Coordinates of C-alpha atoms in Angstrom, one line a residue:
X1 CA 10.0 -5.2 -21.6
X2 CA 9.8 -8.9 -22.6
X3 CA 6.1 -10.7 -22.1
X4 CA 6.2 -14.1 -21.4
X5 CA 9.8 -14.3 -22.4
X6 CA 8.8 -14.2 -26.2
X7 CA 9.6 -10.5 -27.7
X8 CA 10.1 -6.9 -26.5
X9 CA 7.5 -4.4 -25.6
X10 CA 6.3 -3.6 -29.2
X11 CA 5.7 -7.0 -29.1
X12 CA 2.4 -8.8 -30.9
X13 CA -0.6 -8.1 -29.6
X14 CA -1.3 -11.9 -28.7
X15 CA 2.2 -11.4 -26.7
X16 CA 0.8 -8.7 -24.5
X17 CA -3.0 -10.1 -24.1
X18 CA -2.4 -11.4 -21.2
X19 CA -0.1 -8.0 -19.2
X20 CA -2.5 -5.9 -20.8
X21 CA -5.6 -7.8 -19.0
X22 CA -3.7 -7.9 -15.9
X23 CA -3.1 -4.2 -16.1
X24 CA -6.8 -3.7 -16.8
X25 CA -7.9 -5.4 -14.2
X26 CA -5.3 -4.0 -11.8
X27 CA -6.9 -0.7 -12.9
X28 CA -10.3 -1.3 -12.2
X29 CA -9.0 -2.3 -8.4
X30 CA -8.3 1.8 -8.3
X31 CA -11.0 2.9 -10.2
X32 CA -14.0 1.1 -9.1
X33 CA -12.9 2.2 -5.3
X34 CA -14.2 5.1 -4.5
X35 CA -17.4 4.8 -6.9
X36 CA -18.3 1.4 -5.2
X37 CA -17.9 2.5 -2.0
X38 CA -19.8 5.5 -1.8
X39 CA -23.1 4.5 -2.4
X40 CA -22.7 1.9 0.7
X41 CA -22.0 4.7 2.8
X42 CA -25.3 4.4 4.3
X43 CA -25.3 0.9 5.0
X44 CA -22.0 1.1 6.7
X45 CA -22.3 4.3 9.1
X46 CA -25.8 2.4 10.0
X47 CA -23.4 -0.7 11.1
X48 CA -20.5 0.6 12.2
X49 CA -21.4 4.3 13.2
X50 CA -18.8 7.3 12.7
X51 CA -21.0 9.3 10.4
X52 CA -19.0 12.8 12.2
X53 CA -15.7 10.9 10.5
X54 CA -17.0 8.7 7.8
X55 CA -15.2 10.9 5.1
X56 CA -12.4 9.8 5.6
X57 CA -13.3 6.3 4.2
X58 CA -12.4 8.5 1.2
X59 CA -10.0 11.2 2.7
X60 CA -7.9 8.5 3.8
X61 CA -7.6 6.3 0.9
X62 CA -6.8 9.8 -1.1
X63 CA -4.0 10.7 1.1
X64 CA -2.2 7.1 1.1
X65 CA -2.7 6.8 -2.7
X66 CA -1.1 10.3 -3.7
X67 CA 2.1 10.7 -0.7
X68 CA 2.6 7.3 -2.1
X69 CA 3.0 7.3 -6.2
X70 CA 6.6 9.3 -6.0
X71 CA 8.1 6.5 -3.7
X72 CA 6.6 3.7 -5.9
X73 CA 8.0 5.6 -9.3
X74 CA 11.1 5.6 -7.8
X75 CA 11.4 2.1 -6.7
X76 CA 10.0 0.7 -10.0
X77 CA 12.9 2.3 -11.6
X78 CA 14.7 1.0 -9.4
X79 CA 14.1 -2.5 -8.6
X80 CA 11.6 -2.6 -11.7
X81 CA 8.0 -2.8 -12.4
X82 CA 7.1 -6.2 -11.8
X83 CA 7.8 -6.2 -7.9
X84 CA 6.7 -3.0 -7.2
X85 CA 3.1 -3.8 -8.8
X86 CA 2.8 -7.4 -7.0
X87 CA 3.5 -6.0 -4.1
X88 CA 0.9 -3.2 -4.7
X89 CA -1.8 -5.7 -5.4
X90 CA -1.1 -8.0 -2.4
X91 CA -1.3 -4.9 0.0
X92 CA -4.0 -4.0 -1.5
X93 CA -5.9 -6.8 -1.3
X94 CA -4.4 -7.0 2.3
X95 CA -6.4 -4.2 2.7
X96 CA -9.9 -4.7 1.1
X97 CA -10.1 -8.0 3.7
X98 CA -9.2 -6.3 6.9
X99 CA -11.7 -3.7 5.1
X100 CA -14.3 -6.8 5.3
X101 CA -13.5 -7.5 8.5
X102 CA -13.5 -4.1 10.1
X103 CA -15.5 -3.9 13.6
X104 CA -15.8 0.0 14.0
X105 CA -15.8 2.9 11.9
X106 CA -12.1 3.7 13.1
X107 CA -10.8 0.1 12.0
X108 CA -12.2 0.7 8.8
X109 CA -10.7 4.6 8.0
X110 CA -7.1 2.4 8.7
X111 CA -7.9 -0.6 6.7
X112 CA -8.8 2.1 4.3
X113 CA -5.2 3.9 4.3
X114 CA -3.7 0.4 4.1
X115 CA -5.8 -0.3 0.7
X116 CA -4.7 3.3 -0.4
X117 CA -0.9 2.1 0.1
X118 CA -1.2 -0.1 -2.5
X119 CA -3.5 1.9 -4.3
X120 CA -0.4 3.8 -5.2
X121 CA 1.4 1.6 -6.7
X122 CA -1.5 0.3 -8.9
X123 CA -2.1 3.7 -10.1
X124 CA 1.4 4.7 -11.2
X125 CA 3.3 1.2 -11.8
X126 CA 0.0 0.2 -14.4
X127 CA 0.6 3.0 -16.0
X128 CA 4.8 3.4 -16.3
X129 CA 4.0 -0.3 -17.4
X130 CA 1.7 0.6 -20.4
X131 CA 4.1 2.7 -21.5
X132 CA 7.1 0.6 -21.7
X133 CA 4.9 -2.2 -23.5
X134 CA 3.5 0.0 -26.6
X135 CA 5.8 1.9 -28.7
X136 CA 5.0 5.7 -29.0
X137 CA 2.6 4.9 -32.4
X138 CA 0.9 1.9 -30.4
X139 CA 0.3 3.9 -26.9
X140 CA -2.4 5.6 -27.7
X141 CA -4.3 2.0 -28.1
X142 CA -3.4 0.8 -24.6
X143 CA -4.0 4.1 -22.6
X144 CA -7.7 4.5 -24.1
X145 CA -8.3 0.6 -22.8
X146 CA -7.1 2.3 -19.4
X147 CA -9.3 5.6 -20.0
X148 CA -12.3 3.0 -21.0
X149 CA -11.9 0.7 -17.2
X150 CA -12.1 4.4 -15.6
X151 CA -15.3 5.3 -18.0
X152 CA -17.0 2.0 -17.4
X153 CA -16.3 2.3 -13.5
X154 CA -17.5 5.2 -13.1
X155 CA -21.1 3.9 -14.5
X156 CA -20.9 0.6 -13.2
X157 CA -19.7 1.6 -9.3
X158 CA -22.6 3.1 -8.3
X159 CA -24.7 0.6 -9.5
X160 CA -22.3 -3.0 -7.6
X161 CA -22.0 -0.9 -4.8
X162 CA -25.6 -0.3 -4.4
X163 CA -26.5 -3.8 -5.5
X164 CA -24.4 -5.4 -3.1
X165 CA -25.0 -3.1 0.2
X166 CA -29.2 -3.6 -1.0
X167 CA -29.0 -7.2 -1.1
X168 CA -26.1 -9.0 0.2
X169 CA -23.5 -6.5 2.7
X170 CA -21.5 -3.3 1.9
X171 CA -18.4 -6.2 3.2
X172 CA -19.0 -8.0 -0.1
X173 CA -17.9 -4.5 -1.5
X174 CA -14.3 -5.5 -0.6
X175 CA -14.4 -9.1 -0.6
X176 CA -15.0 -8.9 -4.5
X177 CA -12.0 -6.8 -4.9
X178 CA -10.0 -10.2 -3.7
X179 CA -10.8 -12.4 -7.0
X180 CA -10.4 -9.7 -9.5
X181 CA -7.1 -8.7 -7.6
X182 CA -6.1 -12.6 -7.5
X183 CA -6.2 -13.1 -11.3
X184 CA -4.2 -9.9 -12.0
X185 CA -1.9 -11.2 -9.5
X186 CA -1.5 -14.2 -11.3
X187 CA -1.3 -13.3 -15.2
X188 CA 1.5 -10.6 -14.1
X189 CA 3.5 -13.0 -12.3
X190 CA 3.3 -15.7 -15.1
X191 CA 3.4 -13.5 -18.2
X192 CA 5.2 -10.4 -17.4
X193 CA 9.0 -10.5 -17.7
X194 CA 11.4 -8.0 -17.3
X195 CA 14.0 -6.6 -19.2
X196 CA 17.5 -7.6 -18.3
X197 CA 19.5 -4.8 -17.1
X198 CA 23.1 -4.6 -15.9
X199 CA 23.0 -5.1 -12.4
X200 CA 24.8 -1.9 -10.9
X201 CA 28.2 -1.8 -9.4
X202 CA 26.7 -0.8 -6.1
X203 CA 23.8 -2.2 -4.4
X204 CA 20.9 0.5 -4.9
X205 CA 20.1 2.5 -2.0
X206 CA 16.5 3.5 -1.1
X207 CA 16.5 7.0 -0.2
X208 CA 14.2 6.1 3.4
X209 CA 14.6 10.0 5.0
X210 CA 13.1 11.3 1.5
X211 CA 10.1 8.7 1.8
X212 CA 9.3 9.6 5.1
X213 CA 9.6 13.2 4.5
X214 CA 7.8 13.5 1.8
X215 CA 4.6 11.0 2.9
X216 CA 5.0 13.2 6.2
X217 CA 4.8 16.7 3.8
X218 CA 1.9 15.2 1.7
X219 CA -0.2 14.1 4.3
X220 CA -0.1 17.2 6.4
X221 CA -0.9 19.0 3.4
X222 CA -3.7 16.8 2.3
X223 CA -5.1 16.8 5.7
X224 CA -5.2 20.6 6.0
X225 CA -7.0 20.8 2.1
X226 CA -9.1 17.8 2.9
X227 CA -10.3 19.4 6.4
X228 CA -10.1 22.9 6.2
X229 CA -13.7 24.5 6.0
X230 CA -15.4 21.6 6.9
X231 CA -13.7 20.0 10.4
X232 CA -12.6 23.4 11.0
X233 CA -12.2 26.8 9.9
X234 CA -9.7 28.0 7.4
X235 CA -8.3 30.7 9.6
X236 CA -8.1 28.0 13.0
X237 CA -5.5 26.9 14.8
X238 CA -5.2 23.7 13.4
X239 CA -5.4 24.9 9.7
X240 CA -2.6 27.3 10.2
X241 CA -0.4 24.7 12.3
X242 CA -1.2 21.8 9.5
X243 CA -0.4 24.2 6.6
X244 CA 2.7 25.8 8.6
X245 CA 4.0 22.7 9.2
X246 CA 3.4 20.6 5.6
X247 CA 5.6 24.2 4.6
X248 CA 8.6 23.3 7.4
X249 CA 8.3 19.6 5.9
X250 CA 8.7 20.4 2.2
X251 CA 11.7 22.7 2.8
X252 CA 12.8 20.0 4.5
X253 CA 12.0 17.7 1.3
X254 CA 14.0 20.0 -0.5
X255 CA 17.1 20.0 1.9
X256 CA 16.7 15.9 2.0
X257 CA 17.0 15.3 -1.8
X258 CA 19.4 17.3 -2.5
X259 CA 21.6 15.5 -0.7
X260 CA 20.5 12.2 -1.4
X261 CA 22.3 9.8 -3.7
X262 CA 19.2 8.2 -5.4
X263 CA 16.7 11.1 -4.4
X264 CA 12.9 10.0 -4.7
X265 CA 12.1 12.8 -6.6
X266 CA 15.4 13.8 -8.3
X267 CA 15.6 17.4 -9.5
X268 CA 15.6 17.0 -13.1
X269 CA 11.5 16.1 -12.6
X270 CA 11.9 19.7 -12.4
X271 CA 14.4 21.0 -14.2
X272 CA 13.3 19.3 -17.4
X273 CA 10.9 22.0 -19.1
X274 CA 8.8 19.2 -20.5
X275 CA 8.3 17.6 -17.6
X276 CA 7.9 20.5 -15.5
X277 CA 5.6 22.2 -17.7
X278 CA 3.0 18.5 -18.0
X279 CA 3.0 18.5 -14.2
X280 CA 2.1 22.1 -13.7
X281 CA -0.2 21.1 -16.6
X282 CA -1.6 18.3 -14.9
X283 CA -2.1 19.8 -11.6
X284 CA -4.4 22.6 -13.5
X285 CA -6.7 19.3 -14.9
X286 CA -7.1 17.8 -11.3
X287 CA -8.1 21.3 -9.9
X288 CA -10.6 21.9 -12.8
X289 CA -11.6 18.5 -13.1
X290 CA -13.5 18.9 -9.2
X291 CA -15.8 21.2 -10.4
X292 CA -17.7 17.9 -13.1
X293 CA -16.7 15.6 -10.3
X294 CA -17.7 17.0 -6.8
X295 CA -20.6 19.7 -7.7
X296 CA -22.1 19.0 -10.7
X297 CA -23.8 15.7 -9.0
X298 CA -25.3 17.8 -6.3
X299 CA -26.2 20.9 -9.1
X300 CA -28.2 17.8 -11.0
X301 CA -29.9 16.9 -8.0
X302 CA -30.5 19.9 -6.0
X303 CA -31.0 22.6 -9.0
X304 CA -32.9 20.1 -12.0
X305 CA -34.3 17.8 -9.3
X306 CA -33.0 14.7 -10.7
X307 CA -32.3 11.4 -8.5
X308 CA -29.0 10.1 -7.5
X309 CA -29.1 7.6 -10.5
X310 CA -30.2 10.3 -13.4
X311 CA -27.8 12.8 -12.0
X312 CA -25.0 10.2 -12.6
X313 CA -25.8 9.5 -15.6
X314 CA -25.6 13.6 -16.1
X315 CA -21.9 12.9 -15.4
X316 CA -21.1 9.8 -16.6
X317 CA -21.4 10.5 -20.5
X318 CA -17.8 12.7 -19.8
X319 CA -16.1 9.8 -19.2
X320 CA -17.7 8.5 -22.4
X321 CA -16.8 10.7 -24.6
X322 CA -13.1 11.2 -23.0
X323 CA -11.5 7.8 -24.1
X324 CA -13.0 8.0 -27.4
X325 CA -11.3 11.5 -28.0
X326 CA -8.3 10.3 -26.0
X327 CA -7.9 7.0 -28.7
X328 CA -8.3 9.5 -31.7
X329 CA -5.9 11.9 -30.2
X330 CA -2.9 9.9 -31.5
X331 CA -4.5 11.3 -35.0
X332 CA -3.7 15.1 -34.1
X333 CA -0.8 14.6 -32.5
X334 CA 1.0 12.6 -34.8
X335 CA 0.7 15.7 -37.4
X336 CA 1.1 18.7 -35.1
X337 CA 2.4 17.4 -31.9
X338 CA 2.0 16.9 -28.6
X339 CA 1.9 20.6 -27.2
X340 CA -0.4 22.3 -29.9
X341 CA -2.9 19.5 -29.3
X342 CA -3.1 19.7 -25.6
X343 CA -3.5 23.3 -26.4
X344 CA -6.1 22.5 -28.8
X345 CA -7.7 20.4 -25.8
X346 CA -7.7 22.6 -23.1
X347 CA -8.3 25.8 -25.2
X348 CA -11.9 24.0 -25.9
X349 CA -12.2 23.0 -22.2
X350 CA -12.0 26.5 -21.0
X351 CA -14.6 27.6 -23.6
X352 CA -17.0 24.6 -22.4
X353 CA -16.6 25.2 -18.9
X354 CA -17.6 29.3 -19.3
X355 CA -20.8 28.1 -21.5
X356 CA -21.9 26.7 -17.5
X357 CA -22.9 29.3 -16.0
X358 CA -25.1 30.4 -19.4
X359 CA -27.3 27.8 -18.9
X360 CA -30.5 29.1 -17.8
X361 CA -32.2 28.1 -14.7
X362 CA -33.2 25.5 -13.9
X363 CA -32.7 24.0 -17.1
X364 CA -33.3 20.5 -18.8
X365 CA -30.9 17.5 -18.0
X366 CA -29.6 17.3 -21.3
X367 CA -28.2 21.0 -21.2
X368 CA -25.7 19.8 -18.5
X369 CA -25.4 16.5 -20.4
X370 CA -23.9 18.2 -23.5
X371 CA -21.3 20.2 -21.6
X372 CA -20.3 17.4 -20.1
X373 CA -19.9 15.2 -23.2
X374 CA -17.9 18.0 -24.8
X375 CA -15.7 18.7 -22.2
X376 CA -14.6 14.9 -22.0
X377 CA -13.9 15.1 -25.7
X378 CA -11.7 18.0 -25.4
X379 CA -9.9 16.8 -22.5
X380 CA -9.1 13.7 -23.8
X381 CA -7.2 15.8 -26.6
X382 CA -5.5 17.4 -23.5
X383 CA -4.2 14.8 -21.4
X384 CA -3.3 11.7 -23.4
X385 CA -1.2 13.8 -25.5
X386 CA 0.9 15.0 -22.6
X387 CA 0.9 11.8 -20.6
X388 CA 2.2 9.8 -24.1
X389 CA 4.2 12.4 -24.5
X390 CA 6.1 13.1 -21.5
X391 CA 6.8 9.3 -21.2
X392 CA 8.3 9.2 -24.5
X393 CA 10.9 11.4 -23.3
X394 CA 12.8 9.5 -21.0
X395 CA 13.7 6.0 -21.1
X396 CA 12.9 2.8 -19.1
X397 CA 14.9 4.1 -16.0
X398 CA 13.0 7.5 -15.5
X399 CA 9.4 6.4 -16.6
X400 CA 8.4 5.7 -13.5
X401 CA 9.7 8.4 -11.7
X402 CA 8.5 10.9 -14.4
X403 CA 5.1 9.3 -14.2
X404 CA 4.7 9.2 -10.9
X405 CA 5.1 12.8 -10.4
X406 CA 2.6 13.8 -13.2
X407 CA 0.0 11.4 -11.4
X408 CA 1.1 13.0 -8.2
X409 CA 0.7 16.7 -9.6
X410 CA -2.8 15.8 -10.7
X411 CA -3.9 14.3 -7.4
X412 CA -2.4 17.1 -5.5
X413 CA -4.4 19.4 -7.9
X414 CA -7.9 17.7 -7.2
X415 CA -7.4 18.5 -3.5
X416 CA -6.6 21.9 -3.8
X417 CA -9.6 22.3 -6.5
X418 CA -12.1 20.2 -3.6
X419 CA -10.4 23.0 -1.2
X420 CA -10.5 26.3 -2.6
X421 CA -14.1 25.7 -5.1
X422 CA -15.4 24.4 -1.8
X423 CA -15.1 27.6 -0.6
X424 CA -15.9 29.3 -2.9
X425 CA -19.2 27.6 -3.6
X426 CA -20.2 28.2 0.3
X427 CA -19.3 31.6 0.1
X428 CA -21.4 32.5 -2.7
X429 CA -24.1 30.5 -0.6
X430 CA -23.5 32.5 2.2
X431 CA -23.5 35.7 0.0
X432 CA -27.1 34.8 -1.5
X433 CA -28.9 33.3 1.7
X434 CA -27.9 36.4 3.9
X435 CA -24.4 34.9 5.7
X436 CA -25.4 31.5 6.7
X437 CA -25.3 28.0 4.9
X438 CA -23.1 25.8 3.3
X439 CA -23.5 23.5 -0.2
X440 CA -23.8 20.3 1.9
X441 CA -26.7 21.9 4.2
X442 CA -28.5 23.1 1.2
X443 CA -28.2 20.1 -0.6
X444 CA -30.2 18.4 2.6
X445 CA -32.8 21.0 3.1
X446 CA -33.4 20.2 -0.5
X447 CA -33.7 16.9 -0.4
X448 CA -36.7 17.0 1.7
X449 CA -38.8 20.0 -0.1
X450 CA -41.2 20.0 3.2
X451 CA -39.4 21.2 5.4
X452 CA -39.4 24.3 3.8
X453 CA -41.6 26.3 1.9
X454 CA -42.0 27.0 -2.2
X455 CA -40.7 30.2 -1.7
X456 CA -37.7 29.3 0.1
X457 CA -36.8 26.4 -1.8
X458 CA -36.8 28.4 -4.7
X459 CA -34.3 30.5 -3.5
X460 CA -32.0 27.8 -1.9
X461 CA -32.0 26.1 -5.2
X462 CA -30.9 29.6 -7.0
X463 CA -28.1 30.0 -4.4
X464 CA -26.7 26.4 -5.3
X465 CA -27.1 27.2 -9.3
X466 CA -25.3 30.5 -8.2
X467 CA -22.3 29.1 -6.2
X468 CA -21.9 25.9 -9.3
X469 CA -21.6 28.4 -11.7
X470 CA -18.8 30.6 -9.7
X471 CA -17.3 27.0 -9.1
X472 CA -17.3 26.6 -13.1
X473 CA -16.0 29.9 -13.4
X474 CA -13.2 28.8 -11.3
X475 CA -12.5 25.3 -13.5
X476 CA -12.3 28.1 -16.8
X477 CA -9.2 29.7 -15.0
X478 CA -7.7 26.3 -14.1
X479 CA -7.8 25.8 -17.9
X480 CA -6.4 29.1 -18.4
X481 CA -3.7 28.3 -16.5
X482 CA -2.9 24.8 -17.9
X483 CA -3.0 27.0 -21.3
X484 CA -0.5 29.9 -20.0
X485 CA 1.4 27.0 -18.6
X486 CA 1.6 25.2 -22.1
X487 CA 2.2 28.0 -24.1
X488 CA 5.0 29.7 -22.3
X489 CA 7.0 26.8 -20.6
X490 CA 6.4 23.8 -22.3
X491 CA 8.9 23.7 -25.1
X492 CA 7.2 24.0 -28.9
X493 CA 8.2 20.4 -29.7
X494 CA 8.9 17.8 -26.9
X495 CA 12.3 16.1 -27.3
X496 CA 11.0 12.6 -27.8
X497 CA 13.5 9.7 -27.9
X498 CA 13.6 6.9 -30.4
X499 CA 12.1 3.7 -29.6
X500 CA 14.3 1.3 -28.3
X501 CA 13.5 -2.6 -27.7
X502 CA 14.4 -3.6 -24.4
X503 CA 16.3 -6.5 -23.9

């Protein structure tokens, strides 16, 4: 991977200065999305109306960005990185103005998708990128930069998005997406170059049926995790016709690649035991990884009684820690290797996450506070190890692919964790308040303590510390799995290929 036409990809640092800020800032376009956006929520549904649908500002962003990341790995191995991520940028951006210009809250759930199509490729492409920059010694440095634009994100979204919907418009929350995308834009096309490759004997072939089944598979899948239990009931008609036929669609998948000359996601993604065993890996971290993310914010607010800002903050020193422990990872795993410190990592996780539901009731802020710190630091051991080290098995014309699907594992992961732990949760609500309520009920009838008595606002908040700590219970066993997964499929030392400059 040349920069500016001047060296390879372990290039000097003043080389890559300029990529790496493009790729940081193309980051930040992901990661600041849904933090930004959430606190304007408000502000929009009192504009544009749609509160019965406005989820999906968020449900359909999800979906675009994760049916998307396998077709964009494949075409960046394909065609090569630097088209693929310009192109991801501009639809983005495409995007974040119609966003701005949206006049209902139906034109803004489609601007929404459109932004999460080039979502996609910002996700996956930055990364493949990093990776073919930094050799394996050096990665480490430019993936904690990455972990650090998620970290600072997650603090500073709330805050830009409430800023901006308070005193100027929530629409300024996509309009400033178009300067920061505009400057990325311009320092990767200047700066980046790509290495020259023998141009094939055959003009590639994009595998179009596999797309379009698999974006077809993923989003009836998504839909039916996203949905079920909250549009409708697990056990209704159109769960069981969503989930039947995301099943018909990923046989068909199967049938579809198999026969396809450049499949979008070839069969060594799976028969590769490293590979395999990171993306089973992976999808264990997104499931677990809902139970800090989605119910710890309401458990700050509904059970300790903090405000929307303090019970941020209750989260937000996870993502401090993780980057830190992700950039001093390279430490471990440079002496025992990849798999034992993931194993290391998530081992810790699962203890963290079963300390939970010993915290006693209601608690102090900082008992939370300290899980969460710890658990970012061990799972920063976990996944940077097997992200660096999954990519350093392949070369230049599988990285993408072979990150793709590890992104696409984890994302798949999340939504099944949002789906089953949110059942869980209002099950054990339903179990403590006598077969009615759910979390999101709760959390209102909460939120305004008059409207229901001391006694009975004791109780509802001992139902929600109940169902977070079941929901925590759950995250453990993710781990568990992510451990079994490591230990008896991952092979004991992953088959890592020399650095090579590209030409």
């Amino acid at each position: 991977m040349r920069v500016n036409g001047t060296g390879t990809g372990a290039a000097g640092a003043r080389g890559r200065g300029p990529v790496v800020a493009a790729l940081m800032l193309g980051m930040a376009l992901a990661a600041l999305d849904g933090t930004i956006v959430s606190t304007a929520v408000p502000q929009i549904v009192g504009d544009l109306g749609g509160f019965s649908v406005f989820s999906w500002l968020f449900s359909g962003y999800l979906l675009a960005v994760t049916v998307t990341l396998p077709v964009y790995g494949k075409l960046s191995d394909t065609f090569g990185r630097k088209p693929v991520l310009l192109a991801g940028i501009v639809l983005f951006l495409v995007g974040s103005l119609l966003c701005a210009g949206a006049w209902n809250m139906a034109a803004l759930i489609a601007f929404r998708v459109v932004q999460g199509l080039g979502g996609g490729a910002l996700q996956g492409t930055v990364q493949t990128i990093a990776a073919d920059l930094y050799p394996l010694k050096e990665r480490p440095r430019i993936q904690a930069r990455l972990s650090t634009v998620w970290a600072v994100s997650a603090v500073a979204g709330p805050a830009i998005g409430g800023l901006l919907a308070s005193y100027a418009h929530w629409r300024w929350i996509f309009l400033i997406n178009l300067p920061v995308g505009a400057v990325a834009l311009w320092l990767i096309a200047r700066h980046l170059r790509e290495p020259s490759r023998t141009r094939p004997a055959t003009r590639p072939r994009i595998d179009w049926p596999g797309a379009l089944t698999i974006f077809a598979a993923g989003t009836l899948l998504l839909t039916a995790l996203v949905q079920g239990g909250i549009a409708w009931p697990w056990l209704s008609v159109p769960s069981l016709a969503l989930l039947g036929a995301s099943a018909v669609l990923v046989a068909v998948v199967v049938v579809v690649e198999r026969r396809a000359a450049e499949p979008i996601i070839p069969g060594w993604v799976w028969r590769r035991r490293t590979i395999a065993a990171v993306n089973l890996a992976l999808g264990a971290l997104g499931l677990l990884m809902v139970a800090p993310t989605v119910f710890l914010p309401t458990y700050a607010q509904s059970v300790l009684g903090l405000g929307p800002i303090a019970a941020g903050f209750v989260l937000s020193v996870m993502t401090l820690s993780w980057p830190v422990s992700a950039a001093l990872s390279n430490h471990v795993y440079s002496r025992i290797g990849f798999r034992l410190t993931a194993i290391i990592g998530i081992s810790l996780s699962a203890l963290i996450l079963l300390a939970f539901p010993l915290l006693p009731f209601p608690g102090e802020p900082w008992q939370p506070a300290l899980i969460m710190l710890l658990l970012g630091g061990a799972l920063g051991l976990f996944q940077l190890p097997l992200i660096v080290g999954v990519q350093s098995t392949v070369g230049w014309s599988e990285r993408g692919t072979t990150t793709a699907s590890v992104l696409f594992c984890r994302q798949v992961g999340q939504s099944i964790g949002a789906a089953l732990f949110g059942a869980v949760a209002n099950g054990v609500l339903a179990s403590r308040l006598g077969g009615s309520g759910d979390l999101d009920s709760v959390a209102h009838a909460l939120a305004d303590p008059s409207s229901t008595t001391a006694r009975a606002t004791d109780q509802l908040r001992r139902a929600v510390d109940a169902a977070v700590d079941y929901v925590y219970l759950g995250a453990a066993a993710a781990a568990g799995v992510a451990l079994l997964v490591l230990v008896f499929v991952a092979p004991r030392r992953f088959p890592v290929l020399a650095d090579k400059p590209e030409e």
